[in-house]
Amino acid sequence: MSETSDEKTLAEAVDALADRFRAMPQSRLLGAVPGHPSRAAAGLALARWLAVTARAAEAVRSDGGAEGPPTHELPDAGTFAVGDQLAVVGHDLAAALAALPGDAAVALPDGPAVAADAVRALAVRRLAEASAVL
């Protein structure tokens, strides 16, 4: 399956933010940002949201979304792993959404079920918002 423009946009947003985290010195990673004690904590929170959302998108394909939320949380692998964690779960989400029709309902971890295309747009927006506060 070839990558669409929307899928490419999500993958590029994930890669750009992940690369920014990978390039940050420890002092910057540990610096506070609004709503989080550190940039690394903000990145981890976003990675956790991406992971849960990817799992919800995968559940739609496997069982129509009936499985419910995952039973475990993305672990805190440390300050320097946040960029890699973002990259992995962000690409998982992009792949899960690519496997669905654009109008497939995906249950958001923090809200109602919305169309897969809307989930993709929301993920791109959250990545852009996170990038803006870095």
Short mmCIF file of C-alpha atoms in Angstrom, two decimals:
data_model
loop_
_atom_site.label_atom_id
_atom_site.label_comp_id
_atom_site.label_asym_id
_atom_site.label_seq_id
_atom_site.Cartn_x
_atom_site.Cartn_y
_atom_site.Cartn_z
CA MET A 1 0.00 0.00 0.00
CA SER A 2 1.40 3.35 -0.96
CA GLU A 3 1.57 6.16 1.53
CA THR A 4 -1.01 8.91 1.05
CA SER A 5 -0.35 12.61 1.56
CA ASP A 6 -2.17 12.56 4.92
CA GLU A 7 -0.17 9.58 6.16
CA LYS A 8 3.05 11.24 5.01
CA THR A 9 2.10 14.42 6.88
CA LEU A 10 1.65 12.47 10.12
CA ALA A 11 4.90 10.56 9.65
CA GLU A 12 6.81 13.77 8.88
CA ALA A 13 5.37 15.53 11.95
CA VAL A 14 6.34 12.56 14.12
CA ASP A 15 9.86 12.44 12.71
CA ALA A 16 10.40 16.18 13.07
CA LEU A 17 9.37 16.24 16.73
CA ALA A 18 11.25 13.04 17.55
CA ASP A 19 14.40 14.47 15.99
CA ARG A 20 14.04 17.66 18.03
CA PHE A 21 13.85 15.62 21.24
CA ARG A 22 16.83 13.49 20.20
CA ALA A 23 18.92 16.61 19.58
CA MET A 24 18.10 18.37 22.87
CA PRO A 25 20.70 18.58 25.59
CA GLN A 26 19.77 17.24 29.00
CA SER A 27 19.36 20.73 30.47
CA ARG A 28 16.71 21.56 27.87
CA LEU A 29 14.96 18.18 28.19
CA LEU A 30 14.67 18.73 31.94
CA GLY A 31 13.38 22.32 31.59
CA ALA A 32 9.76 22.90 32.56
CA VAL A 33 7.06 23.73 30.01
CA PRO A 34 3.46 24.78 30.67
CA GLY A 35 1.52 21.86 32.13
CA HIS A 36 4.55 19.59 32.61
CA PRO A 37 7.53 19.49 34.94
CA SER A 38 9.87 19.02 31.95
CA ARG A 39 10.00 18.85 28.17
CA ALA A 40 10.75 15.15 28.49
CA ALA A 41 7.60 14.66 30.59
CA ALA A 42 5.55 16.55 28.00
CA GLY A 43 7.01 14.36 25.25
CA LEU A 44 6.26 11.21 27.23
CA ALA A 45 2.67 12.33 27.81
CA LEU A 46 2.26 12.89 24.06
CA ALA A 47 3.89 9.52 23.29
CA ARG A 48 1.47 7.83 25.69
CA TRP A 49 -1.49 9.50 23.96
CA LEU A 50 -0.18 8.41 20.56
CA ALA A 51 0.30 4.84 21.84
CA VAL A 52 -3.21 4.55 23.27
CA THR A 53 -4.68 6.09 20.12
CA ALA A 54 -2.71 3.66 17.93
CA ARG A 55 -4.00 0.77 20.02
CA ALA A 56 -7.58 2.03 19.58
CA ALA A 57 -7.08 2.26 15.80
CA GLU A 58 -5.61 -1.25 15.74
CA ALA A 59 -8.60 -2.53 17.74
CA VAL A 60 -11.00 -1.20 15.11
CA ARG A 61 -9.36 -3.37 12.49
CA SER A 62 -9.07 -6.49 14.64
CA ASP A 63 -12.40 -6.52 16.44
CA GLY A 64 -14.35 -3.41 15.57
CA GLY A 65 -12.97 -1.54 18.59
CA ALA A 66 -14.54 -3.77 21.23
CA GLU A 67 -11.32 -4.68 23.03
CA GLY A 68 -11.20 -1.50 25.07
CA PRO A 69 -8.13 0.39 26.24
CA PRO A 70 -4.78 -1.32 26.71
CA THR A 71 -4.03 -2.68 30.15
CA HIS A 72 -0.57 -1.12 30.36
CA GLU A 73 0.92 2.32 29.94
CA LEU A 74 3.89 3.22 27.78
CA PRO A 75 6.78 3.09 30.27
CA ASP A 76 9.01 5.99 31.16
CA ALA A 77 12.25 4.81 29.56
CA GLY A 78 14.13 7.92 30.64
CA THR A 79 14.75 11.45 29.53
CA PHE A 80 16.90 10.53 26.54
CA ALA A 81 14.47 7.91 25.18
CA VAL A 82 11.52 10.25 24.63
CA GLY A 83 12.42 11.01 21.01
CA ASP A 84 12.65 7.33 20.17
CA GLN A 85 9.41 6.57 22.00
CA LEU A 86 7.62 9.31 20.05
CA ALA A 87 8.98 7.97 16.77
CA VAL A 88 7.92 4.38 17.43
CA VAL A 89 4.39 5.05 18.66
CA GLY A 90 3.82 7.84 16.15
CA HIS A 91 4.67 5.53 13.27
CA ASP A 92 2.52 2.81 14.86
CA LEU A 93 -0.39 5.25 14.81
CA ALA A 94 0.28 6.24 11.20
CA ALA A 95 0.35 2.58 10.16
CA ALA A 96 -2.80 1.72 12.12
CA LEU A 97 -4.70 4.63 10.58
CA ALA A 98 -3.44 3.79 7.08
CA ALA A 99 -5.06 0.36 7.41
CA LEU A 100 -8.49 1.89 8.07
CA PRO A 101 -10.99 3.63 5.83
CA GLY A 102 -10.97 7.39 6.51
CA ASP A 103 -14.46 7.28 8.00
CA ALA A 104 -13.81 4.35 10.39
CA ALA A 105 -14.68 5.32 13.98
CA VAL A 106 -11.70 5.30 16.34
CA ALA A 107 -12.29 5.76 20.07
CA LEU A 108 -10.02 8.52 21.35
CA PRO A 109 -8.42 7.91 24.75
CA ASP A 110 -9.64 11.29 25.98
CA GLY A 111 -12.89 11.69 24.09
CA PRO A 112 -15.48 10.19 21.81
CA ALA A 113 -14.97 8.03 18.74
CA VAL A 114 -14.15 10.04 15.63
CA ALA A 115 -13.29 9.24 12.03
CA ALA A 116 -9.80 7.93 11.34
CA ASP A 117 -9.08 10.97 9.16
CA ALA A 118 -9.98 13.24 12.09
CA VAL A 119 -7.72 11.23 14.40
CA ARG A 120 -4.84 11.73 11.97
CA ALA A 121 -5.49 15.48 11.83
CA LEU A 122 -5.72 15.66 15.63
CA ALA A 123 -2.42 13.78 16.02
CA VAL A 124 -0.69 16.15 13.59
CA ARG A 125 -2.12 19.13 15.50
CA ARG A 126 -0.95 17.75 18.87
CA LEU A 127 2.52 17.18 17.46
CA ALA A 128 2.62 20.75 16.11
CA GLU A 129 1.43 22.15 19.45
CA ALA A 130 4.12 20.20 21.30
CA SER A 131 6.74 21.42 18.86
CA ALA A 132 5.64 25.02 19.41
CA VAL A 133 6.28 24.88 23.17
CA LEU A 134 9.70 23.33 22.86
#
